[in-house]
mmCIF file of C-alpha atoms in Angstrom:
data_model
loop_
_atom_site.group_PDB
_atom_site.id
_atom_site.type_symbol
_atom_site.label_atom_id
_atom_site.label_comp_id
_atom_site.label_asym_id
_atom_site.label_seq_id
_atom_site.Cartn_x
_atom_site.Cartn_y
_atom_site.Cartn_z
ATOM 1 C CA UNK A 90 81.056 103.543 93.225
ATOM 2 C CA UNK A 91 81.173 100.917 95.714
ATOM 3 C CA UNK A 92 82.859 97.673 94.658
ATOM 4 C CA UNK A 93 83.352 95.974 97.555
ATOM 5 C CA UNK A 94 80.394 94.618 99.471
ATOM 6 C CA UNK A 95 80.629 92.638 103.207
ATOM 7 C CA UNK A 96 79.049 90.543 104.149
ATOM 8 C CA UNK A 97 77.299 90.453 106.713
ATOM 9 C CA UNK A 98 76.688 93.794 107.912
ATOM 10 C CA UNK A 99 77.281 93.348 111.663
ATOM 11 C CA UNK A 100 78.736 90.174 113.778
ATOM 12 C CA UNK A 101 78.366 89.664 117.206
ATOM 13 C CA UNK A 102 80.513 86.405 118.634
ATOM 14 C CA UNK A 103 81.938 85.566 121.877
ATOM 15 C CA UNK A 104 85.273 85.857 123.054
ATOM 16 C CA UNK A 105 87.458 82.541 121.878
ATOM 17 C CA UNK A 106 85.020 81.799 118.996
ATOM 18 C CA UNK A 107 86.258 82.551 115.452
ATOM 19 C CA UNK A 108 85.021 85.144 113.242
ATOM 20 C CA UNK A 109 83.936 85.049 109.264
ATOM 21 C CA UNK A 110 83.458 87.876 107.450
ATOM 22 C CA UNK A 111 82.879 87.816 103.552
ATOM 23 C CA UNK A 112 83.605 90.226 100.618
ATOM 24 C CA UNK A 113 82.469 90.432 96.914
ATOM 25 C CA UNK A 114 83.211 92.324 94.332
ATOM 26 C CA UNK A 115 82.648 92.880 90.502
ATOM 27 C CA UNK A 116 85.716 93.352 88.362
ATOM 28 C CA UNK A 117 89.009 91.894 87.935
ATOM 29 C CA UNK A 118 91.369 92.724 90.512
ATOM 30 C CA UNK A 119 95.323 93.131 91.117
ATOM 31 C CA UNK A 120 94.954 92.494 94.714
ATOM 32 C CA UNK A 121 92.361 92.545 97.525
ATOM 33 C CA UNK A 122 93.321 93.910 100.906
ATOM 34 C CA UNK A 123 91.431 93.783 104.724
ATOM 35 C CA UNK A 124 91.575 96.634 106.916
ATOM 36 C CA UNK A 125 90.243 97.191 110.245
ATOM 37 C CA UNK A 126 89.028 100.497 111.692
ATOM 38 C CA UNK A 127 88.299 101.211 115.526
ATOM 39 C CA UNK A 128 85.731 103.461 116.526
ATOM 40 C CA UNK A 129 86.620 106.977 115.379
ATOM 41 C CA UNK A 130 89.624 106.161 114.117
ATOM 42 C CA UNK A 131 91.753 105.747 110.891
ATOM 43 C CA UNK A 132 91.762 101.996 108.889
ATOM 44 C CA UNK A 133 94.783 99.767 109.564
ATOM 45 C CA UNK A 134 95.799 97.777 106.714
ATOM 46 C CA UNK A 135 95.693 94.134 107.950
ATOM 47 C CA UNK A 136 96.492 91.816 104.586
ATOM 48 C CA UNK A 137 96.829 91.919 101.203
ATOM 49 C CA UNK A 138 96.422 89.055 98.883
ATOM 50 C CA UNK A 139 97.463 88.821 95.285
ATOM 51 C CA UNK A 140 95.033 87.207 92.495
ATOM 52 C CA UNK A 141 97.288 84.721 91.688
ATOM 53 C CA UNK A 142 96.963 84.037 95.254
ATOM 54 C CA UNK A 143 94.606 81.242 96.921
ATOM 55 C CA UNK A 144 94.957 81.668 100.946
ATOM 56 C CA UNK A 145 97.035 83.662 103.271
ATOM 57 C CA UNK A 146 98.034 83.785 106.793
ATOM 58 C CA UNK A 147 98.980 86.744 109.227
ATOM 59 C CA UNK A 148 98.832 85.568 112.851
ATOM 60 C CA UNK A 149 95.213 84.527 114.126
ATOM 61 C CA UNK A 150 93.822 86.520 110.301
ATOM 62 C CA UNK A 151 93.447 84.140 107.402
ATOM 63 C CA UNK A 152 91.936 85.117 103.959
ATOM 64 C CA UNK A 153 91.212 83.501 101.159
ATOM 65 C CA UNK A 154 90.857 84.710 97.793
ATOM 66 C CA UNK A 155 87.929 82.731 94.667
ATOM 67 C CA UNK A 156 88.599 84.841 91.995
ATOM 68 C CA UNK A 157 85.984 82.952 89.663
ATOM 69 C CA UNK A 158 83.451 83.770 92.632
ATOM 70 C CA UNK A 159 84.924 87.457 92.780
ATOM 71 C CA UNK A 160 85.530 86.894 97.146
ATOM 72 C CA UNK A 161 87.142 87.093 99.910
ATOM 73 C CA UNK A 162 86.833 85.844 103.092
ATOM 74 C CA UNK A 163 88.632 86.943 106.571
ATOM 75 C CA UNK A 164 88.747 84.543 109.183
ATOM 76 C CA UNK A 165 89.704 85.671 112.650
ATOM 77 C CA UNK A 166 90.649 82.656 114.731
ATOM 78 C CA UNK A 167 90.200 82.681 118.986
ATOM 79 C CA UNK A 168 89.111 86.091 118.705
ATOM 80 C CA UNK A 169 89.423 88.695 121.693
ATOM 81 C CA UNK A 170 87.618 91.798 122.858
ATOM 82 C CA UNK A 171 90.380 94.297 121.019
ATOM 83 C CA UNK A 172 89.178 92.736 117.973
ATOM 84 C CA UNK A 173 86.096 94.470 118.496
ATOM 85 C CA UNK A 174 85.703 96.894 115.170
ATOM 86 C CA UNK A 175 84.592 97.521 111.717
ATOM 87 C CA UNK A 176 86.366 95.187 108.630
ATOM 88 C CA UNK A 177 86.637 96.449 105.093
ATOM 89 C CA UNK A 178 87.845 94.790 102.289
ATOM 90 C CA UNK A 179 89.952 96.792 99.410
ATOM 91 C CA UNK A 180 90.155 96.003 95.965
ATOM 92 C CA UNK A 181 92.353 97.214 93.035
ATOM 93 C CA UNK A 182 91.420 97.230 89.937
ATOM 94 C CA UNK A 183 93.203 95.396 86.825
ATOM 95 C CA UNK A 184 93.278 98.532 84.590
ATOM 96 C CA UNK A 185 96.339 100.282 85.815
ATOM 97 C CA UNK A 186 94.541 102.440 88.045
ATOM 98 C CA UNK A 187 96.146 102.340 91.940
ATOM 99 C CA UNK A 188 92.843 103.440 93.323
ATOM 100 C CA UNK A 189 91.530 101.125 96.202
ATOM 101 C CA UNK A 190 87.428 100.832 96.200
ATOM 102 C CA UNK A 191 86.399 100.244 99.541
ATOM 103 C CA UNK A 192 83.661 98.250 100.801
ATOM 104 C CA UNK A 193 81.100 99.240 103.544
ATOM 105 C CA UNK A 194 82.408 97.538 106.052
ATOM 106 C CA UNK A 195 81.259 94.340 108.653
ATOM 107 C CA UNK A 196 80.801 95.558 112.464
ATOM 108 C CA UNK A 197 82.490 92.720 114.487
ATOM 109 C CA UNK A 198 81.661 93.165 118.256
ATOM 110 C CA UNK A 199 83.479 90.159 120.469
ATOM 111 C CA UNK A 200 81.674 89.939 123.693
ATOM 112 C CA UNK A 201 84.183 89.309 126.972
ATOM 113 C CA UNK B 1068 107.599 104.666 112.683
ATOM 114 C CA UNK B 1069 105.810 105.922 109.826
ATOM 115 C CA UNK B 1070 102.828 107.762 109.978
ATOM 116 C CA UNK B 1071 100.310 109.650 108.287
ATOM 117 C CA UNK B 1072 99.160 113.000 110.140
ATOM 118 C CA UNK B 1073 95.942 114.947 110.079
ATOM 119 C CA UNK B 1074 95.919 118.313 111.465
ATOM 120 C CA UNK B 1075 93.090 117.923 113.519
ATOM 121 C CA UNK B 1076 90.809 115.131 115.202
ATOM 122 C CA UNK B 1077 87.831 117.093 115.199
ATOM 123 C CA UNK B 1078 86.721 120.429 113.572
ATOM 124 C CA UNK B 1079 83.679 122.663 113.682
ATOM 125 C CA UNK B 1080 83.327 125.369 111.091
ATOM 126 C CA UNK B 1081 80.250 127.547 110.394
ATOM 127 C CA UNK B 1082 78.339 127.254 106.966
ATOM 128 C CA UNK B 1083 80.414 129.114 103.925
ATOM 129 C CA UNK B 1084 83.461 129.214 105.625
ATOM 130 C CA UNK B 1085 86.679 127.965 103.376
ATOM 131 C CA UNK B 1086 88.040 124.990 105.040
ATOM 132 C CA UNK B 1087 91.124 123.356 104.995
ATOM 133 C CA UNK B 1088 91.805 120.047 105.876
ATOM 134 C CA UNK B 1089 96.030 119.072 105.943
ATOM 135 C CA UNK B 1090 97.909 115.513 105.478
ATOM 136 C CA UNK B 1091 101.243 115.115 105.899
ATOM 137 C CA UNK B 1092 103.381 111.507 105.471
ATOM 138 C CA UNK B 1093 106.752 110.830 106.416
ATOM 139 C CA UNK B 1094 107.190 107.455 104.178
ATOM 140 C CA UNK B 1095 108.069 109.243 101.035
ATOM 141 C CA UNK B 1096 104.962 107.869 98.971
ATOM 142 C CA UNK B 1097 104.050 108.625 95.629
ATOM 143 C CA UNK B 1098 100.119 108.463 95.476
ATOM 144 C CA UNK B 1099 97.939 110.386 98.525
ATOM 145 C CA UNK B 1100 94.229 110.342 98.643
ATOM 146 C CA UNK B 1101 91.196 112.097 100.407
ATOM 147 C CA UNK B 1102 88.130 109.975 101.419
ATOM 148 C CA UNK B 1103 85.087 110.875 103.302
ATOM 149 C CA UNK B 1104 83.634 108.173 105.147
ATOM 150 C CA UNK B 1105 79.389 108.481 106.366
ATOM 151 C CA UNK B 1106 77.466 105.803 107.541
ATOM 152 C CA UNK B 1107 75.807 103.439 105.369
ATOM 153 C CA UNK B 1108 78.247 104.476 102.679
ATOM 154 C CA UNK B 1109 81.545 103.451 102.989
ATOM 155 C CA UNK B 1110 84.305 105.027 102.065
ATOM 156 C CA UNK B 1111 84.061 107.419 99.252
ATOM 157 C CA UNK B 1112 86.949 109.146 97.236
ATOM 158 C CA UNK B 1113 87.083 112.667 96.920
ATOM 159 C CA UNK B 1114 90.418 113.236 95.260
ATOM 160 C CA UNK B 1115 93.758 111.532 94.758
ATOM 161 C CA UNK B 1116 97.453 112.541 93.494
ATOM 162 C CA UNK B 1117 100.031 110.626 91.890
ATOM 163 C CA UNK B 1118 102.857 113.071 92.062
ATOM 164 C CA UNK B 1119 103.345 117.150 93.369
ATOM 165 C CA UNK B 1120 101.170 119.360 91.558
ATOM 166 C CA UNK B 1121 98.726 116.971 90.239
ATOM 167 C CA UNK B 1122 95.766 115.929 91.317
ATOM 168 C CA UNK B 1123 92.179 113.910 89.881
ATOM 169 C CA UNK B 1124 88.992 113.472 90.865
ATOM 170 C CA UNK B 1125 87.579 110.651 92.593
ATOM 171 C CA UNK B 1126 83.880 109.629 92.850
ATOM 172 C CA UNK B 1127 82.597 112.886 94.697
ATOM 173 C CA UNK B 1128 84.607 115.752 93.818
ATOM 174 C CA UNK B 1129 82.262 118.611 94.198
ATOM 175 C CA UNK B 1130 82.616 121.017 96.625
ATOM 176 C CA UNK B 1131 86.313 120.068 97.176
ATOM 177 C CA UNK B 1132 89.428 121.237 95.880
ATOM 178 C CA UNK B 1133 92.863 119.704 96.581
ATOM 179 C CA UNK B 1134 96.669 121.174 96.455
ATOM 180 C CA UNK B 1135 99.991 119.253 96.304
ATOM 181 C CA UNK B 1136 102.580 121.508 96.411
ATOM 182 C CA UNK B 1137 105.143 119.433 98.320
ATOM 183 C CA UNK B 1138 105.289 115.642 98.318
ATOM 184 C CA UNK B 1139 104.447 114.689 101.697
ATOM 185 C CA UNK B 1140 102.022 116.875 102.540
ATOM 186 C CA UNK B 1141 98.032 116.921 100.587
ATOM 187 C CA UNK B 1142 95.535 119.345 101.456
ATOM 188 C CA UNK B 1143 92.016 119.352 101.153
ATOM 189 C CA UNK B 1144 89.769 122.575 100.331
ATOM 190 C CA UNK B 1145 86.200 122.668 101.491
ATOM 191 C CA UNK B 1146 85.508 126.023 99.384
ATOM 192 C CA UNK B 1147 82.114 126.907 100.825
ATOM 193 C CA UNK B 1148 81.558 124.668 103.470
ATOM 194 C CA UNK B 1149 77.578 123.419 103.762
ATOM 195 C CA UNK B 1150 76.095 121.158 106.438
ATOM 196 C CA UNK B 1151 75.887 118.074 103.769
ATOM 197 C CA UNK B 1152 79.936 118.058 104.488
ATOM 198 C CA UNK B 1153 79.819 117.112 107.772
ATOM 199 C CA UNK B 1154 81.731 114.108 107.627
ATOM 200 C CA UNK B 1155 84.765 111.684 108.422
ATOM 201 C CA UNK B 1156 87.763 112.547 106.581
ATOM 202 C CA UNK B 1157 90.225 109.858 105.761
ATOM 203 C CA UNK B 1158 93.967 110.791 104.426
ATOM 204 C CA UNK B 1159 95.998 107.674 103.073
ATOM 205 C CA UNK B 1160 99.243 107.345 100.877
ATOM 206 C CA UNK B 1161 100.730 104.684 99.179
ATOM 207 C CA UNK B 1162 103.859 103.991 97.315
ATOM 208 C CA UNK B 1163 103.277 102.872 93.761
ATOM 209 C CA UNK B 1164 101.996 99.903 92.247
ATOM 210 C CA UNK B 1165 98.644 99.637 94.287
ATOM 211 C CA UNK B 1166 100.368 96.604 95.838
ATOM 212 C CA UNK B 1167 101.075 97.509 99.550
ATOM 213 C CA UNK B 1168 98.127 98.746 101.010
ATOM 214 C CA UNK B 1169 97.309 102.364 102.315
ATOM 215 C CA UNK B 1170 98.691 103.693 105.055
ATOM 216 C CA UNK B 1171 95.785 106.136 106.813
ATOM 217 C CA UNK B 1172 95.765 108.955 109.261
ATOM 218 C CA UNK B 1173 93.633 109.216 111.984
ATOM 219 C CA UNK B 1174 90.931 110.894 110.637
ATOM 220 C CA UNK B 1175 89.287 114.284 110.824
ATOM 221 C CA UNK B 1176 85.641 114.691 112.172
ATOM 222 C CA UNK B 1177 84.264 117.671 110.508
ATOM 223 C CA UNK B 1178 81.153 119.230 111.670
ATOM 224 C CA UNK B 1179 79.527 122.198 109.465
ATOM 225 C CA UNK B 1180 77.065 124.194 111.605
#
């Protein structure tokens, strides 16, 4: 069952501008995380954020976490052409399980 | 640096052949899962472990079998492989807690002919 849900779907943005991609979800969660997957390839864990956590920072990545709204948000700032790739967002669950539910992703294309 | 490996990047296997796919990770982790990823779907769980010799079924756990006889290393059993299997296979381990992220291997691109 899919908890996570991006949003959007696809994103298309020039190089330098920033990118905003969204996540929701539907229970309570430990801790949401963003990974990032190239074409073909495994998913890179980029962030994790706690629920007792607001905002975070890692670099030119920022997320920020609503938990009464149930989502995320990544923000990619000046973004470049190797950011180019698909973003999903992670959750785990409150009930003591350690499985992460994976969203279906947002394709992020930064044109040069 | 630490790593998650998948046997292969890409595999072709005919229709009712036994498949297996292998994960090893050198980090020592507790938990180790199997995903298939399709598009338009996401990524879906297949199976997980917690600890050698035990295993439990994720979301879509027929047609698979799994086997954790060693700690690093997690294997995935296509029994009777059918064409609906062709997919993107996704190893990841974690150390315990849920609290530091996966850590994936490259993936393995299975077709069934």
């Amino acid at each position: 069952s899919q908890q996570g849900e991006e949003d959007p779907q696809a994103l298309s943005i020039q190089e330098g501008e920033n990118a905003t991609m969204n996540c929701s979800y539907k229970t309570s969660i430990n801790n949401l995380q963003w990974y990032r997957q190239n074409s073909g390839r495994g998913l890179v864990h980029l962030i994790l954020i706690r629920s007792n956590e607001r905002e975070k920072h890692s670099g030119r990545l920022r997320v920020t976490l609503d938990t009464s709204k149930k989502s995320s948000s990544l923000l990619i700032t000046a973004s470049r052409a190797a950011d180019t790739a698909s973003y999903f967002c992670a959750t785990v669950a409150t009930s003591g399980t350690y499985k992460y539910i994976f969203g279906t992703g947002t394709r992020l294309k930064v044109l040069a | 640096d630490v790593k998650v490996t998948q046997s292969s990047r890409y595999l072709v296997k005919r229709t009712g052949e036994k498949v297996f796919l292998e994960c090893v990770q050198d980090m020592d982790h507790e938990n180790m899962f199997w995903y298939r990823q399709d598009p338009g779907l996401g990524l879906r769980l297949i199976y997980f472990s917690y600890d050698v010799k035990m295993k439990e079924k994720g979301d879509i756990p027929e047609g698979y079998s799994v086997s954790r006889e060693k700690k690093e290393r997690f294997s995935l059993i296509l029994e009777s492989a059918s064409t609906n299997q062709t997919s993107m296979y996704l190893c990841a381990s974690s150390s315990p807690g849920g609290n530091y992220g996966y850590t994936f291997g490259s993936g393995t691109r299975l077709t069934v002919v």
